[in-house]
Amino acid sequence: MSDAGSRRPTVYDVAQEAGVSIASVSFAFRRPERISEATRERVLAAARRLGYAPSAAARGLANGRTGILGLHAFDLMLERADPSDIAPPRPDTRRPPLDAGAIIPWSQTDDETLSDPRAFPLYVDEVQRGFALECWMLGRPVVLSSGSDSDVSVADTAGRVDGLAIFPSPVLPTALLRMPATIPTVLFSVAPGDDPHHRVRVDNAGGMSALVDHLVRDHGYDDVAFVGRQEGFDNAERFAAYRASLTRWGLRPRDEPIDGTVRGPHRMVEQLSALHASGALPRVLVCATDQHALMALDALAALGVRVPDDVAVTGFDGILAGRLSTPTLTSVRQPMEAMGRAAARILAGTAGPLPEGQTRFDAVFAPRVVIRHSCGC
Amino acid sequence: MSDAGSRRPTVYDVAQEAGVSIASVSFAFRRPERISEATRERVLAAARRLGYAPSAAARGLANGRTGILGLHAFDLMLERADPSDIAPPRPDTRRPPLDAGAIIPWSQTDDETLSDPRAFPLYVDEVQRGFALECWMLGRPVVLSSGSDSDVSVADTAGRVDGLAIFPSPVLPTALLRMPATIPTVLFSVAPGDDPHHRVRVDNAGGMSALVDHLVRDHGYDDVAFVGRQEGFDNAERFAAYRASLTRWGLRPRDEPIDGTVRGPHRMVEQLSALHASGALPRVLVCATDQHALMALDALAALGVRVPDDVAVTGFDGILAGRLSTPTLTSVRQPMEAMGRAAARILAGTAGPLPEGQTRFDAVFAPRVVIRHSCGC
DNA sequence: TTGTAGGCGTTATCAG
DNA sequence: CTGATAACGCCTACAA
């Protein structure tokens, strides 16, 4: 891509240029105090003249650490609103070449999602932002990676970092098997277990319980259904808490949660439409996530069902998009940015001492019910 | 941070465990076709048993490339809304230890910015998101870094990547001097120049011109001032275009742009307040960026000035926060995500052929006026 | 204060 | 198809 030029300059080149040994070059960069100011100057000047920059790979090899923290997301987590691009287009050949020279018109920029509130950051983005922010404060670079399970990608990035945080995925257990045992790892939203990995998660039960309390106590709803596949630890915990909470109020949860999938025979749209046709729509849809809730909002609008008048809808997560939907989304917000930061601190070793008798962190954050309009408030 | 355990397993360990040579181990991972299926299986099994993952540092050293693309932001770009944390708190010791074991209450999570629309992604975040997205599609990891100029940070990350994109900064020229000449580089929003670096930028003149046309033609405004320091290439271009456009309409631009700084003797708040006191507030404030505009909105609200009735305000950039302000912000949106993607493609070498006779890309994107309410519409 | 030499874990080359 | 062996670029005792 660039002017090939000659090969990258190394310590040897700089040493020769400056008329010193390679050790002096190294010292000039890393141990300023162990070298005379004069030679240091000479070395730095030579380095600049040659366009030299130390190779992180070589340094990493030499002292056994890369200095980078990593954050990995499996492809499944990267689903965007558009169902058509759920399958991540890998070797993407369909993009037109960059038409440099002329001004690139707006129409070629794929920025038309502007009007779609779902263009807003999702769960992953917000956690990631917190992670990156904390790393910035610590002065450490972050590497972001993604990949499917079949790839060696997780193990691959594990090889580049001093610590790795990983988003949840059905394929996580498999992937973890291929991971080096020696590198510190934080798992987001994964059930506690015997493995040596740290955890950062949210108190799903507490959040769901508070939400159901609001729906039943403050609104008097008694026909409350759950939307969202039980897939994943978070969703399962939320579903369990939904059941428990309703039961506590003496109400009967609907037995089968409504499926939250986007495609396939059990698509949410199809199910809601069937329920609507048979006049069996529940009074409230408690959704496993905000994304489910936003999808439900769309589906209901398409059916001509009014929210919250006919059906109330709630989400979980508190992503920004929920503030822009119509109606605005009542949800249970988890402190995503804080969770991302916590993971970074754990990996960087700045999270403080481990709790008494523990060998790893299990940080459970309290969520908070955020009441907006979709619940009927 | 982790259980120290013994040291990380290497090819030698795996080779011994599997009873083969280290070359076979390497082949098992990288050249499956050049090795018998049987030994490959044996090697992979051994590797799994040992918790082995190849070291990216060593690989990078061996074949001269890291496979990573980088994105660097100078600290100044990371300013957030809160003026109190403009100085980036580096070795941050004030954060409490992570209170694992119990549920971490909301109040300790720093997530209180929830109600502040400025918690939304800013310019840097949106570009970064596009960059990361494109890298994901290309299957390449991204490294995010930041630092001040005095640091070696830019050169430092330059040493870790195969290509580097850099956000604008007053200190950029200095930093570039310390950069290795051999690594492909993309500069965002930087004036064209003789250097070998690629450019990704926006047509400031076209955008500003269209905006002024709207203000003058459709609203009939004739007293239009500019807000925002002239610092930086983008802002300077926007200011120049503001002057030119007004002149073209036969109007007189105010000579001195209103300063957009957050602190110091020329704070925007102070200046607007003085203008207000002397009854000299302009009819329209054309701001260099959305962040300036949002700040102006706050300042005017505090003064009891109605927007857009008394004073109209416009921004530039089109960040998401402008959709949530009161009133919503009329702005000139640049396709930030597309710009981030373009940078990634240039660095990855998937941007297509260079334009005839060019040695580097200079991708200029067209912005688009987004009319909302702050202009009086 | 400066130079020499060995090692870090892979990949690549070249024999066998 | 497999196994030695030499880079790769930097760091760091250790020696001068």
XYZ file of N, CA, C and O (backbone and C1' of nucleotides) in Angstrom, chain C:
112
model
P 27.130 7.231 34.005
O 27.215 7.109 32.434
C 27.879 8.043 31.658
C 28.663 7.264 30.641
C 27.813 6.744 29.483
O 28.418 7.157 28.275
C 29.142 5.001 30.403
P 27.783 6.900 26.922
O 28.313 5.462 26.546
C 29.576 5.319 25.912
C 29.887 3.854 25.749
C 29.121 3.124 24.647
O 30.025 2.807 23.622
C 29.360 1.810 26.612
P 29.478 2.137 22.315
O 29.832 0.593 22.516
C 31.195 0.209 22.574
C 31.297 -1.265 22.904
C 30.638 -2.205 21.886
O 31.536 -3.265 21.617
C 29.828 -2.656 24.065
P 31.258 -4.269 20.434
O 31.217 -5.683 21.138
C 31.629 -5.840 22.488
C 31.318 -7.260 22.944
C 30.776 -8.202 21.889
O 31.220 -9.505 22.178
C 29.146 -7.899 23.559
P 30.891 -10.726 21.258
O 29.715 -11.414 22.080
C 29.903 -11.693 23.471
C 28.699 -12.442 24.000
C 28.111 -13.465 23.031
O 27.559 -14.523 23.807
C 26.487 -11.854 23.502
P 27.199 -15.886 23.122
O 25.836 -16.255 23.859
C 25.688 -15.956 25.261
C 24.216 -15.826 25.592
C 23.326 -16.846 24.866
O 22.373 -17.321 25.794
C 22.557 -14.666 24.430
P 21.522 -18.595 25.442
O 20.053 -18.003 25.578
C 19.736 -17.168 26.679
C 18.442 -16.445 26.394
C 17.388 -17.302 25.677
O 16.164 -17.175 26.361
C 17.718 -15.278 24.516
P 15.049 -18.268 26.164
O 13.786 -17.407 25.745
C 13.342 -16.310 26.534
C 12.481 -15.430 25.668
C 11.629 -16.219 24.673
O 10.336 -16.422 25.246
C 12.667 -14.290 23.655
P 9.691 -17.864 25.253
O 9.001 -17.944 23.811
C 7.963 -17.026 23.520
C 7.603 -17.130 22.059
C 7.235 -18.534 21.593
O 6.134 -18.413 20.726
C 8.986 -17.699 20.272
P 5.351 -19.700 20.186
O 5.197 -19.379 18.649
C 6.322 -19.075 17.948
C 6.037 -18.160 16.788
C 5.752 -18.944 15.528
O 4.774 -18.310 14.710
C 7.927 -17.919 15.446
P 4.249 -19.172 13.475
O 5.317 -18.783 12.356
C 5.374 -17.443 11.887
C 6.499 -17.328 10.868
C 6.332 -18.213 9.641
O 6.591 -17.398 8.501
C 8.448 -18.570 10.635
P 6.413 -17.963 7.060
O 7.910 -18.260 6.597
C 8.901 -17.252 6.742
C 10.213 -17.726 6.149
C 10.070 -18.578 4.892
O 11.156 -18.277 4.025
C 11.099 -19.856 6.593
P 11.174 -18.939 2.562
O 12.622 -19.589 2.505
C 13.668 -19.033 3.312
C 14.788 -20.053 3.438
C 14.920 -21.005 2.247
O 16.279 -21.090 1.879
C 14.732 -22.230 4.254
P 16.676 -21.691 0.424
O 17.439 -23.024 0.847
C 18.190 -23.045 2.066
C 18.283 -24.456 2.595
C 18.397 -25.527 1.501
O 19.515 -26.342 1.780
C 16.772 -26.121 3.086
P 20.289 -26.986 0.483
O 20.794 -28.364 1.106
C 19.822 -29.245 1.527
C 20.174 -29.879 2.851
C 20.318 -31.393 2.730
O 21.134 -31.910 3.759
C 18.238 -30.846 3.769
P 21.606 -33.436 3.503
O 20.385 -34.333 3.992
C 20.336 -34.767 5.347
C 18.973 -35.359 5.625
C 18.786 -36.780 5.077
O 18.461 -37.645 6.169
C 16.903 -35.421 4.613
